[in-house]
Structures are given as C-alpha cells and as structure tokens.
Amino acid sequence: MNVMRAADLPRYYNAVDILERNLAERADKIALCSPERNMTFREVSQEANRVGNALKRLHVRVGDVVGILCPDQAEWVTTFFGAMKIGAVALGINTLLTPREFAYILEDSRTRVLIVHESLYPKIEAFRKECRFLEHVVVVGDGEHSYEEWIRNEPAELAAASTQRDDFATLNYSSGTTGEPKGIFHAHKDLPLTAQLFGVNVLGLRSEDRTFAASKLFFTFGTGGNLLFPWYAGAGIVLFAGPPRISTNVLEMAERFKPTILFNAPTGYAVILAIEDFMGKYDLSSVRLCVSAGEALPAPIWRRWKETTGLDIIDGIGSTENYHTFISNRPGDIRPGSSGKVVPGYEVKIVDEDFCELPPGQMGNLLVKGETAALFYLHDYERSQKTFLGEWLFTGDKYYVDTDGYYWHAG
C-alpha cells in the first residue's frame, strides 16, 4: 500500500497532472461519458487547454478565482482543469443555492470569471452588476458570451503554471447550520493525496473501472469520487446533468453507461430500495462496488442492499475541510452501521470537552490529523479558530470507537 505523503510530490506541482498523467498510455481511451457527449483523455486535455488559454486572454492570473456554476457535464470538468492548469483557483458552486447565496459566494471569493450554464444564468443576471470583482461571465449554451465561441479559436496546447504543491487549487463553500457559507481552500497537493489514500488504497480503483456518482461535482464527495479518484487511477467517469433526487435517473444512467463503482448517499440507497423489483427493471450487472458518504449509513439499509443486489456498500466519514474521507470501511472489512477504521495516512482521536483523549467505548468529539486538511475558513477568523486546531481538525461530529478499532457515529 502506498501511503503517500505531500513530500512524495515535487515541490512544484500542478494538479492538472491528475488528468494529464493519462495522456502517455491512454490518451484515446474514453475518459468521460454523458448523455451530451463522450470525450477521450486527449480531447478533455485539449479542451481544458483551450479554456486555460481563454482565461489567460481575460488576464486571469495565478491565484485568481474562476467560478463554475454548471450542472455535471463536460464543460464543468474542462473549466476545472483549465483553471487549475494556469494556476487559478477553481470554485465549484452549488447549483441548488438561492440568488442571494450565489451573490454572497461570488463576492466573498472575489471571483473574477464565472462560467455559468444557460439554465442558471437568469439567477446571476439580476445581481451581476453588484458583484464588485466579477469581470466576465461566460455562458455554457446560448448566450451573449457563449463558452463554445469563447474557446473556439484558442490553441489546444498550454504549458502548466509552475505552481507549488501548497498553492491553492480549489475552493468550495460548505453550508453550516448557522451563518453564511464557509469558503474552504485546498492545495494542489491535496488532490492526488486523497486520490491515492482513499480512491486507490481503500476503494481499490483501477484503470478498468468507470465511476458514477449521484452526488454532484460541486460537492467534494462528487469531485473526488467521480473525477479525481478515477482519473488519478486511469478510470473513466459518467456525468449526469439532471437531478439525482429522482432515483430512476440514477438507475437509468447506471444501466445505460455501465459504471463499475457507484457513489450515493445513504438516503439515495434507501430511495432505490423502495422501488419495487428495481433489480428486475434495471441492469446493474456492471457495478462491482458501492460507496456511501454524507451521513451515517444505517446497518438495516446496508443489509437490505446486500441482500437485494449482492453488492457491498463502503461507508465512511469525510468532510470538505479534510478533502475528504479519513475513516472508512473497506472491501473485505465491513462492519455494518459503523464508519469503519482509520484510513492509513490519517490519525484520529476522540476527546472530551477539555480535549483529553477518551478510551474506547466513550463518546466524544472527533478530531482528525492529515495532510489533506484545509488551513482556515475564508474571511472567517472566529469559526476558523474553533475548527482548525494546529495539526488537528475539529470535525464537529460525536463518535466512539470500539475495542476492534471501528468508529461509530453518535451525533
């Protein structure tokens, strides 16, 4: 097992490597499947280069924020890697938010360029002039400044910016129970680290796989499971722009595009189980493994899914702050109802209110230490002080660990 460390990466590292590492051996392999179009690794790389060149023409510099407000489709991915390649920070924005929340995120992040889908553009148009830092809006689809026209004449070659592994590469906003959404930066190094530590070492992703996630790309669970992990391993991905809340959409996509790994939330698996004879109606024979996150997976759902499909669900806990899974069950080592064991490469401890470590069986606050953790919340000193405790990250979750080393969510 390769327990990768940040020091194993070159000091000057750009996470576009996760895409481009595939060009030498599998450039013409289908990397991305979707109802709209399929693309090889070469085609994705060339389009990402065109996006990067187009962003540079708009004078986007290293460290500038490029927003992506788009359903899960190819343009999301090419913008993500095109922005990172020139050293900009890729901001995936939750498409389900309100216009007021969009306005807050664009202002707080100081987004300079926004790539927005035509279906979401009306939500931006009303307040665009109030965004002090937003200089350019590019529309995916029909619009005054269309994505297709924007990149049409740009070169398909582009040299990657000489970013350091600790330079910021991505920005996500995590909504909390109180207050405004919290901006969370992650460095270039965090992306290959999480792909190796969880995607390869725990899930066993390999180049023959194809992933599909009900969780959208703007979530780190979606970006990791259905983009970074598979491409790091040379596997393909399936993208679906429609709403995953309709369980038949997930089943229809799985039948059509034949993924081998399925990512979903516990609620998603429960909703599918409620469909009468779904195994008789949909062909899921391509799937070899299911993954769950976002909330604790109840043991009864795990057992019903196993009995109905014959498939294991790998459940764990991660967070946007940690990018992402640091405790997990794993193939061949599953204790239903638990979050599993600590992922090698991370340390965790359970502490009381005075931060004294608790013995097995006692419930307390879960802390994690690892090299993929964020450093702070953007423009939020007070909440940062309560969450980022030196080497340790305060997760806000209550847990206990049993004598066999399995961790159990307790609130």
mmCIF file of N, CA and C in Angstrom, residues 271-394:
data_model
loop_
_atom_site.group_PDB
_atom_site.id
_atom_site.type_symbol
_atom_site.label_atom_id
_atom_site.label_comp_id
_atom_site.label_asym_id
_atom_site.label_seq_id
_atom_site.Cartn_x
_atom_site.Cartn_y
_atom_site.Cartn_z
ATOM 1 N N VAL A 271 -33.902 5.193 -1.036
ATOM 2 C CA VAL A 271 -34.946 5.511 -2.010
ATOM 3 C C VAL A 271 -34.980 4.468 -3.127
ATOM 4 N N ILE A 272 -33.795 4.031 -3.569
ATOM 5 C CA ILE A 272 -33.760 2.994 -4.609
ATOM 6 C C ILE A 272 -34.363 1.696 -4.086
ATOM 7 N N LEU A 273 -34.061 1.353 -2.841
ATOM 8 C CA LEU A 273 -34.613 0.127 -2.257
ATOM 9 C C LEU A 273 -36.137 0.155 -2.191
ATOM 10 N N ALA A 274 -36.715 1.352 -2.165
ATOM 11 C CA ALA A 274 -38.170 1.477 -2.101
ATOM 12 C C ALA A 274 -38.847 1.225 -3.446
ATOM 13 N N ILE A 275 -38.051 1.147 -4.531
ATOM 14 C CA ILE A 275 -38.611 0.883 -5.855
ATOM 15 C C ILE A 275 -38.854 -0.619 -5.992
ATOM 16 N N GLU A 276 -40.062 -0.986 -6.266
ATOM 17 C CA GLU A 276 -40.410 -2.400 -6.362
ATOM 18 C C GLU A 276 -39.665 -3.078 -7.507
ATOM 19 N N ASP A 277 -38.990 -4.170 -7.185
ATOM 20 C CA ASP A 277 -38.301 -5.008 -8.178
ATOM 21 C C ASP A 277 -37.347 -4.193 -9.055
ATOM 22 N N PHE A 278 -36.581 -3.272 -8.449
ATOM 23 C CA PHE A 278 -35.678 -2.447 -9.268
ATOM 24 C C PHE A 278 -34.579 -3.287 -9.911
ATOM 25 N N MET A 279 -34.200 -4.388 -9.285
ATOM 26 C CA MET A 279 -33.172 -5.241 -9.895
ATOM 27 C C MET A 279 -33.705 -5.963 -11.128
ATOM 28 N N GLY A 280 -35.025 -6.191 -11.161
ATOM 29 C CA GLY A 280 -35.609 -6.802 -12.343
ATOM 30 C C GLY A 280 -35.860 -5.811 -13.462
ATOM 31 N N LYS A 281 -36.011 -4.533 -13.090
ATOM 32 C CA LYS A 281 -36.307 -3.496 -14.077
ATOM 33 C C LYS A 281 -35.050 -2.862 -14.675
ATOM 34 N N TYR A 282 -33.952 -2.875 -13.932
ATOM 35 C CA TYR A 282 -32.730 -2.201 -14.381
ATOM 36 C C TYR A 282 -31.540 -3.157 -14.283
ATOM 37 N N ASP A 283 -30.670 -3.064 -15.268
ATOM 38 C CA ASP A 283 -29.482 -3.915 -15.306
ATOM 39 C C ASP A 283 -28.327 -3.215 -14.586
ATOM 40 N N LEU A 284 -27.996 -3.704 -13.400
ATOM 41 C CA LEU A 284 -26.883 -3.154 -12.627
ATOM 42 C C LEU A 284 -25.710 -4.128 -12.586
ATOM 43 N N SER A 285 -25.651 -5.014 -13.543
ATOM 44 C CA SER A 285 -24.645 -6.080 -13.504
ATOM 45 C C SER A 285 -23.218 -5.570 -13.645
ATOM 46 N N SER A 286 -23.048 -4.361 -14.160
ATOM 47 C CA SER A 286 -21.688 -3.829 -14.324
ATOM 48 C C SER A 286 -21.094 -3.383 -12.996
ATOM 49 N N VAL A 287 -21.937 -3.055 -12.014
ATOM 50 C CA VAL A 287 -21.461 -2.471 -10.754
ATOM 51 C C VAL A 287 -20.809 -3.540 -9.887
ATOM 52 N N ARG A 288 -19.588 -3.264 -9.413
ATOM 53 C CA ARG A 288 -18.896 -4.195 -8.535
ATOM 54 C C ARG A 288 -18.792 -3.694 -7.100
ATOM 55 N N LEU A 289 -19.010 -2.381 -6.895
ATOM 56 C CA LEU A 289 -18.846 -1.820 -5.559
ATOM 57 C C LEU A 289 -19.659 -0.535 -5.446
ATOM 58 N N CYS A 290 -20.245 -0.312 -4.262
ATOM 59 C CA CYS A 290 -20.981 0.920 -3.990
ATOM 60 C C CYS A 290 -20.296 1.660 -2.842
ATOM 61 N N VAL A 291 -20.390 2.979 -2.863
ATOM 62 C CA VAL A 291 -19.744 3.823 -1.857
ATOM 63 C C VAL A 291 -20.779 4.787 -1.316
ATOM 64 N N SER A 292 -20.702 5.071 -0.021
ATOM 65 C CA SER A 292 -21.652 5.965 0.625
ATOM 66 C C SER A 292 -20.912 6.961 1.492
ATOM 67 N N ALA A 293 -21.460 8.165 1.590
ATOM 68 C CA ALA A 293 -20.925 9.194 2.480
ATOM 69 C C ALA A 293 -21.981 10.284 2.613
ATOM 70 N N GLY A 294 -21.679 11.262 3.447
ATOM 71 C CA GLY A 294 -22.586 12.387 3.623
ATOM 72 C C GLY A 294 -23.382 12.315 4.907
ATOM 73 N N GLU A 295 -23.656 11.095 5.345
ATOM 74 C CA GLU A 295 -24.353 10.850 6.602
ATOM 75 C C GLU A 295 -24.101 9.392 6.957
ATOM 76 N N ALA A 296 -24.344 9.024 8.199
ATOM 77 C CA ALA A 296 -24.121 7.638 8.608
ATOM 78 C C ALA A 296 -25.069 6.703 7.858
ATOM 79 N N LEU A 297 -24.548 5.571 7.413
ATOM 80 C CA LEU A 297 -25.346 4.572 6.697
ATOM 81 C C LEU A 297 -25.909 3.572 7.713
ATOM 82 N N PRO A 298 -27.215 3.550 7.938
ATOM 83 C CA PRO A 298 -27.791 2.610 8.907
ATOM 84 C C PRO A 298 -27.546 1.159 8.493
ATOM 85 N N ALA A 299 -27.254 0.314 9.477
ATOM 86 C CA ALA A 299 -26.990 -1.098 9.197
ATOM 87 C C ALA A 299 -28.144 -1.779 8.468
ATOM 88 N N PRO A 300 -29.427 -1.485 8.808
ATOM 89 C CA PRO A 300 -30.515 -2.149 8.068
ATOM 90 C C PRO A 300 -30.501 -1.842 6.571
ATOM 91 N N ILE A 301 -30.141 -0.612 6.193
ATOM 92 C CA ILE A 301 -30.066 -0.283 4.767
ATOM 93 C C ILE A 301 -28.925 -1.055 4.119
ATOM 94 N N TRP A 302 -27.781 -1.115 4.800
ATOM 95 C CA TRP A 302 -26.640 -1.868 4.262
ATOM 96 C C TRP A 302 -27.054 -3.320 4.002
ATOM 97 N N ARG A 303 -27.723 -3.932 4.988
ATOM 98 C CA ARG A 303 -28.073 -5.348 4.861
ATOM 99 C C ARG A 303 -29.119 -5.567 3.772
ATOM 100 N N ARG A 304 -30.112 -4.688 3.680
ATOM 101 C CA ARG A 304 -31.133 -4.835 2.633
ATOM 102 C C ARG A 304 -30.516 -4.675 1.251
ATOM 103 N N TRP A 305 -29.582 -3.719 1.124
ATOM 104 C CA TRP A 305 -28.917 -3.513 -0.172
ATOM 105 C C TRP A 305 -28.100 -4.756 -0.550
ATOM 106 N N LYS A 306 -27.386 -5.315 0.410
ATOM 107 C CA LYS A 306 -26.575 -6.509 0.163
ATOM 108 C C LYS A 306 -27.455 -7.686 -0.224
ATOM 109 N N GLU A 307 -28.571 -7.867 0.504
ATOM 110 C CA GLU A 307 -29.481 -8.968 0.206
ATOM 111 C C GLU A 307 -30.136 -8.819 -1.158
ATOM 112 N N THR A 308 -30.445 -7.579 -1.538
ATOM 113 C CA THR A 308 -31.170 -7.327 -2.787
ATOM 114 C C THR A 308 -30.255 -7.348 -4.000
ATOM 115 N N THR A 309 -29.067 -6.767 -3.869
ATOM 116 C CA THR A 309 -28.173 -6.598 -5.028
ATOM 117 C C THR A 309 -26.960 -7.518 -5.013
ATOM 118 N N GLY A 310 -26.602 -8.005 -3.829
ATOM 119 C CA GLY A 310 -25.363 -8.766 -3.699
ATOM 120 C C GLY A 310 -24.130 -7.891 -3.599
ATOM 121 N N LEU A 311 -24.328 -6.565 -3.550
ATOM 122 C CA LEU A 311 -23.213 -5.622 -3.563
ATOM 123 C C LEU A 311 -22.943 -5.052 -2.179
ATOM 124 N N ASP A 312 -21.658 -4.852 -1.881
ATOM 125 C CA ASP A 312 -21.263 -4.162 -0.661
ATOM 126 C C ASP A 312 -21.378 -2.656 -0.845
ATOM 127 N N ILE A 313 -21.743 -1.961 0.230
ATOM 128 C CA ILE A 313 -21.633 -0.505 0.277
ATOM 129 C C ILE A 313 -20.488 -0.161 1.218
ATOM 130 N N ILE A 314 -19.538 0.612 0.727
ATOM 131 C CA ILE A 314 -18.413 1.067 1.535
ATOM 132 C C ILE A 314 -18.786 2.425 2.124
ATOM 133 N N ASP A 315 -18.993 2.455 3.432
ATOM 134 C CA ASP A 315 -19.385 3.695 4.098
ATOM 135 C C ASP A 315 -18.232 4.238 4.920
ATOM 136 N N GLY A 316 -18.150 5.562 5.004
ATOM 137 C CA GLY A 316 -17.106 6.193 5.790
ATOM 138 C C GLY A 316 -17.511 7.606 6.154
ATOM 139 N N ILE A 317 -16.565 8.334 6.716
ATOM 140 C CA ILE A 317 -16.797 9.737 7.031
ATOM 141 C C ILE A 317 -15.656 10.567 6.466
ATOM 142 N N GLY A 318 -16.039 11.681 5.858
ATOM 143 C CA GLY A 318 -15.071 12.658 5.378
ATOM 144 C C GLY A 318 -15.655 14.038 5.572
ATOM 145 N N SER A 319 -14.984 15.033 5.058
ATOM 146 C CA SER A 319 -15.505 16.397 5.157
ATOM 147 C C SER A 319 -14.870 17.250 4.081
ATOM 148 N N THR A 320 -15.552 18.341 3.746
ATOM 149 C CA THR A 320 -14.973 19.301 2.811
ATOM 150 C C THR A 320 -13.674 19.854 3.374
ATOM 151 N N GLU A 321 -13.637 20.080 4.684
ATOM 152 C CA GLU A 321 -12.441 20.630 5.308
ATOM 153 C C GLU A 321 -11.238 19.706 5.160
ATOM 154 N N ASN A 322 -11.474 18.399 5.076
ATOM 155 C CA ASN A 322 -10.369 17.439 5.014
ATOM 156 C C ASN A 322 -10.132 16.888 3.614
ATOM 157 N N TYR A 323 -11.052 17.091 2.716
ATOM 158 C CA TYR A 323 -10.948 16.576 1.317
ATOM 159 C C TYR A 323 -10.402 15.156 1.240
ATOM 160 N N HIS A 324 -11.067 13.993 1.413
ATOM 161 C CA HIS A 324 -12.262 14.082 2.210
ATOM 162 C C HIS A 324 -12.388 12.902 3.155
ATOM 163 N N THR A 325 -12.380 11.635 2.728
ATOM 164 C CA THR A 325 -12.668 10.510 3.619
ATOM 165 C C THR A 325 -11.430 10.112 4.414
ATOM 166 N N PHE A 326 -11.585 10.021 5.754
ATOM 167 C CA PHE A 326 -10.451 9.679 6.610
ATOM 168 C C PHE A 326 -10.740 8.503 7.536
ATOM 169 N N ILE A 327 -12.000 8.081 7.625
ATOM 170 C CA ILE A 327 -12.375 6.836 8.286
ATOM 171 C C ILE A 327 -13.288 6.098 7.325
ATOM 172 N N SER A 328 -13.070 4.802 7.145
ATOM 173 C CA SER A 328 -13.895 4.099 6.163
ATOM 174 C C SER A 328 -13.872 2.601 6.393
ATOM 175 N N ASN A 329 -14.994 1.969 6.084
ATOM 176 C CA ASN A 329 -14.986 0.541 5.846
ATOM 177 C C ASN A 329 -14.234 0.295 4.545
ATOM 178 N N ARG A 330 -13.931 -0.929 4.253
ATOM 179 C CA ARG A 330 -13.214 -1.216 3.011
ATOM 180 C C ARG A 330 -13.592 -2.611 2.526
ATOM 181 N N PRO A 331 -13.403 -2.879 1.255
ATOM 182 C CA PRO A 331 -13.754 -4.202 0.735
ATOM 183 C C PRO A 331 -13.091 -5.304 1.560
ATOM 184 N N GLY A 332 -13.895 -6.250 2.010
ATOM 185 C CA GLY A 332 -13.378 -7.347 2.811
ATOM 186 C C GLY A 332 -13.277 -7.041 4.290
ATOM 187 N N ASP A 333 -13.580 -5.802 4.677
ATOM 188 C CA ASP A 333 -13.505 -5.421 6.090
ATOM 189 C C ASP A 333 -14.607 -4.407 6.374
ATOM 190 N N ILE A 334 -15.825 -4.901 6.523
ATOM 191 C CA ILE A 334 -17.004 -4.049 6.714
ATOM 192 C C ILE A 334 -17.707 -4.447 8.002
ATOM 193 N N ARG A 335 -17.993 -3.446 8.812
ATOM 194 C CA ARG A 335 -18.852 -3.654 9.977
ATOM 195 C C ARG A 335 -20.073 -2.766 9.788
ATOM 196 N N PRO A 336 -21.202 -3.356 9.336
ATOM 197 C CA PRO A 336 -22.379 -2.536 9.007
ATOM 198 C C PRO A 336 -22.807 -1.652 10.167
ATOM 199 N N GLY A 337 -23.126 -0.392 9.840
ATOM 200 C CA GLY A 337 -23.532 0.589 10.838
ATOM 201 C C GLY A 337 -22.400 1.440 11.344
ATOM 202 N N SER A 338 -21.165 0.960 11.185
ATOM 203 C CA SER A 338 -20.010 1.750 11.606
ATOM 204 C C SER A 338 -19.466 2.550 10.438
ATOM 205 N N SER A 339 -18.588 3.513 10.755
ATOM 206 C CA SER A 339 -17.868 4.262 9.712
ATOM 207 C C SER A 339 -16.582 3.567 9.301
ATOM 208 N N GLY A 340 -16.268 2.433 9.943
ATOM 209 C CA GLY A 340 -15.074 1.689 9.590
ATOM 210 C C GLY A 340 -13.880 2.073 10.437
ATOM 211 N N LYS A 341 -12.696 1.878 9.861
ATOM 212 C CA LYS A 341 -11.433 2.132 10.554
ATOM 213 C C LYS A 341 -10.716 3.327 9.921
ATOM 214 N N VAL A 342 -9.703 3.815 10.614
ATOM 215 C CA VAL A 342 -8.953 4.982 10.140
ATOM 216 C C VAL A 342 -8.245 4.643 8.826
ATOM 217 N N VAL A 343 -8.349 5.536 7.858
ATOM 218 C CA VAL A 343 -7.658 5.378 6.581
ATOM 219 C C VAL A 343 -6.168 5.631 6.805
ATOM 220 N N PRO A 344 -5.280 4.695 6.420
ATOM 221 C CA PRO A 344 -3.845 4.931 6.573
ATOM 222 C C PRO A 344 -3.422 6.232 5.888
ATOM 223 N N GLY A 345 -2.636 7.030 6.609
ATOM 224 C CA GLY A 345 -2.281 8.370 6.157
ATOM 225 C C GLY A 345 -2.927 9.442 7.014
ATOM 226 N N TYR A 346 -3.902 9.033 7.849
ATOM 227 C CA TYR A 346 -4.584 9.944 8.770
ATOM 228 C C TYR A 346 -4.458 9.425 10.198
ATOM 229 N N GLU A 347 -4.618 10.332 11.141
ATOM 230 C CA GLU A 347 -4.747 9.984 12.551
ATOM 231 C C GLU A 347 -6.034 10.606 13.063
ATOM 232 N N VAL A 348 -6.704 9.908 13.952
ATOM 233 C CA VAL A 348 -7.902 10.470 14.573
ATOM 234 C C VAL A 348 -7.829 10.231 16.082
ATOM 235 N N LYS A 349 -8.563 11.044 16.812
ATOM 236 C CA LYS A 349 -8.729 10.800 18.236
ATOM 237 C C LYS A 349 -10.081 11.340 18.670
ATOM 238 N N ILE A 350 -10.595 10.763 19.737
ATOM 239 C CA ILE A 350 -11.862 11.181 20.317
ATOM 240 C C ILE A 350 -11.559 11.807 21.670
ATOM 241 N N VAL A 351 -12.032 13.039 21.865
ATOM 242 C CA VAL A 351 -11.668 13.799 23.057
ATOM 243 C C VAL A 351 -12.919 14.320 23.758
ATOM 244 N N ASP A 352 -12.747 14.659 25.045
ATOM 245 C CA ASP A 352 -13.836 15.279 25.787
ATOM 246 C C ASP A 352 -13.799 16.794 25.595
ATOM 247 N N GLU A 353 -14.616 17.506 26.343
ATOM 248 C CA GLU A 353 -14.709 18.954 26.165
ATOM 249 C C GLU A 353 -13.424 19.677 26.552
ATOM 250 N N ASP A 354 -12.558 19.014 27.313
ATOM 251 C CA ASP A 354 -11.266 19.597 27.683
ATOM 252 C C ASP A 354 -10.147 19.106 26.779
ATOM 253 N N PHE A 355 -10.513 18.407 25.687
ATOM 254 C CA PHE A 355 -9.573 17.875 24.701
ATOM 255 C C PHE A 355 -8.672 16.785 25.273
ATOM 256 N N CYS A 356 -9.151 16.095 26.277
ATOM 257 C CA CYS A 356 -8.459 14.923 26.789
ATOM 258 C C CYS A 356 -8.961 13.692 26.037
ATOM 259 N N GLU A 357 -8.033 12.851 25.570
ATOM 260 C CA GLU A 357 -8.412 11.706 24.759
ATOM 261 C C GLU A 357 -9.185 10.690 25.592
ATOM 262 N N LEU A 358 -10.240 10.136 24.992
ATOM 263 C CA LEU A 358 -11.126 9.208 25.670
ATOM 264 C C LEU A 358 -10.808 7.763 25.284
ATOM 265 N N PRO A 359 -11.076 6.815 26.167
ATOM 266 C CA PRO A 359 -10.837 5.403 25.859
ATOM 267 C C PRO A 359 -11.937 4.844 24.966
ATOM 268 N N PRO A 360 -11.728 3.638 24.405
ATOM 269 C CA PRO A 360 -12.766 3.003 23.588
ATOM 270 C C PRO A 360 -14.083 2.891 24.355
ATOM 271 N N GLY A 361 -15.176 3.091 23.622
ATOM 272 C CA GLY A 361 -16.493 2.964 24.202
ATOM 273 C C GLY A 361 -17.085 4.256 24.704
ATOM 274 N N GLN A 362 -16.258 5.270 24.913
ATOM 275 C CA GLN A 362 -16.765 6.548 25.404
ATOM 276 C C GLN A 362 -16.958 7.530 24.255
ATOM 277 N N MET A 363 -18.119 8.182 24.220
ATOM 278 C CA MET A 363 -18.440 9.122 23.151
ATOM 279 C C MET A 363 -17.774 10.466 23.409
ATOM 280 N N GLY A 364 -17.266 11.078 22.342
ATOM 281 C CA GLY A 364 -16.667 12.395 22.455
ATOM 282 C C GLY A 364 -16.581 13.068 21.106
ATOM 283 N N ASN A 365 -15.788 14.131 21.042
ATOM 284 C CA ASN A 365 -15.609 14.900 19.811
ATOM 285 C C ASN A 365 -14.523 14.272 18.947
ATOM 286 N N LEU A 366 -14.810 14.133 17.662
ATOM 287 C CA LEU A 366 -13.876 13.505 16.735
ATOM 288 C C LEU A 366 -12.935 14.548 16.136
ATOM 289 N N LEU A 367 -11.626 14.294 16.236
ATOM 290 C CA LEU A 367 -10.597 15.131 15.646
ATOM 291 C C LEU A 367 -9.813 14.292 14.643
ATOM 292 N N VAL A 368 -9.332 14.915 13.565
ATOM 293 C CA VAL A 368 -8.543 14.221 12.555
ATOM 294 C C VAL A 368 -7.306 15.035 12.225
ATOM 295 N N LYS A 369 -6.226 14.318 11.935
ATOM 296 C CA LYS A 369 -4.981 14.952 11.512
ATOM 297 C C LYS A 369 -4.527 14.307 10.208
ATOM 298 N N GLY A 370 -4.241 15.116 9.210
ATOM 299 C CA GLY A 370 -3.778 14.603 7.931
ATOM 300 C C GLY A 370 -3.347 15.727 7.022
ATOM 301 N N GLU A 371 -2.662 15.373 5.951
ATOM 302 C CA GLU A 371 -2.056 16.385 5.077
ATOM 303 C C GLU A 371 -3.015 16.936 4.032
ATOM 304 N N THR A 372 -4.258 16.448 3.995
ATOM 305 C CA THR A 372 -5.218 16.998 3.036
ATOM 306 C C THR A 372 -6.170 17.988 3.699
ATOM 307 N N ALA A 373 -5.913 18.360 4.952
ATOM 308 C CA ALA A 373 -6.791 19.287 5.653
ATOM 309 C C ALA A 373 -6.596 20.711 5.156
ATOM 310 N N ALA A 374 -7.693 21.459 5.138
ATOM 311 C CA ALA A 374 -7.613 22.893 4.841
ATOM 312 C C ALA A 374 -6.951 23.610 6.010
ATOM 313 N N LEU A 375 -6.672 24.890 5.815
ATOM 314 C CA LEU A 375 -5.971 25.672 6.828
ATOM 315 C C LEU A 375 -6.885 26.634 7.573
ATOM 316 N N PHE A 376 -7.991 27.052 6.925
ATOM 317 C CA PHE A 376 -8.857 28.073 7.518
ATOM 318 C C PHE A 376 -10.132 28.189 6.704
ATOM 319 N N TYR A 377 -11.105 28.919 7.257
ATOM 320 C CA TYR A 377 -12.268 29.356 6.504
ATOM 321 C C TYR A 377 -11.994 30.766 5.988
ATOM 322 N N LEU A 378 -12.292 30.990 4.733
ATOM 323 C CA LEU A 378 -12.034 32.285 4.111
ATOM 324 C C LEU A 378 -12.830 33.392 4.808
ATOM 325 N N HIS A 379 -12.123 34.442 5.220
ATOM 326 C CA HIS A 379 -12.761 35.620 5.824
ATOM 327 C C HIS A 379 -13.612 35.263 7.049
ATOM 328 N N ASP A 380 -13.182 34.276 7.819
ATOM 329 C CA ASP A 380 -13.960 33.866 8.991
ATOM 330 C C ASP A 380 -13.009 33.413 10.092
ATOM 331 N N TYR A 381 -12.387 34.375 10.728
ATOM 332 C CA TYR A 381 -11.388 34.100 11.756
ATOM 333 C C TYR A 381 -11.988 33.336 12.928
ATOM 334 N N GLU A 382 -13.171 33.747 13.381
ATOM 335 C CA GLU A 382 -13.746 33.147 14.588
ATOM 336 C C GLU A 382 -14.038 31.667 14.398
ATOM 337 N N ARG A 383 -14.703 31.315 13.306
ATOM 338 C CA ARG A 383 -15.008 29.905 13.082
ATOM 339 C C ARG A 383 -13.744 29.108 12.753
ATOM 340 N N SER A 384 -12.766 29.748 12.114
ATOM 341 C CA SER A 384 -11.503 29.069 11.838
ATOM 342 C C SER A 384 -10.804 28.663 13.118
ATOM 343 N N GLN A 385 -10.812 29.554 14.106
ATOM 344 C CA GLN A 385 -10.150 29.276 15.374
ATOM 345 C C GLN A 385 -10.770 28.066 16.075
ATOM 346 N N LYS A 386 -12.052 27.826 15.871
ATOM 347 C CA LYS A 386 -12.739 26.725 16.548
ATOM 348 C C LYS A 386 -12.610 25.397 15.810
ATOM 349 N N THR A 387 -12.237 25.448 14.543
ATOM 350 C CA THR A 387 -12.188 24.235 13.726
ATOM 351 C C THR A 387 -10.768 23.754 13.459
ATOM 352 N N PHE A 388 -9.880 24.670 13.125
ATOM 353 C CA PHE A 388 -8.517 24.300 12.723
ATOM 354 C C PHE A 388 -7.590 24.498 13.923
ATOM 355 N N LEU A 389 -7.313 23.388 14.605
ATOM 356 C CA LEU A 389 -6.610 23.439 15.888
ATOM 357 C C LEU A 389 -5.171 22.960 15.704
ATOM 358 N N GLY A 390 -4.358 23.777 15.068
ATOM 359 C CA GLY A 390 -2.986 23.362 14.791
ATOM 360 C C GLY A 390 -2.972 22.199 13.819
ATOM 361 N N GLU A 391 -2.355 21.090 14.210
ATOM 362 C CA GLU A 391 -2.315 19.906 13.340
ATOM 363 C C GLU A 391 -3.662 19.202 13.252
ATOM 364 N N TRP A 392 -4.551 19.474 14.203
ATOM 365 C CA TRP A 392 -5.810 18.735 14.296
ATOM 366 C C TRP A 392 -6.984 19.552 13.759
ATOM 367 N N LEU A 393 -7.913 18.823 13.144
ATOM 368 C CA LEU A 393 -9.146 19.405 12.618
ATOM 369 C C LEU A 393 -10.312 18.927 13.473
ATOM 370 N N PHE A 394 -11.053 19.879 14.019
ATOM 371 C CA PHE A 394 -12.240 19.573 14.827
ATOM 372 C C PHE A 394 -13.404 19.343 13.873
#
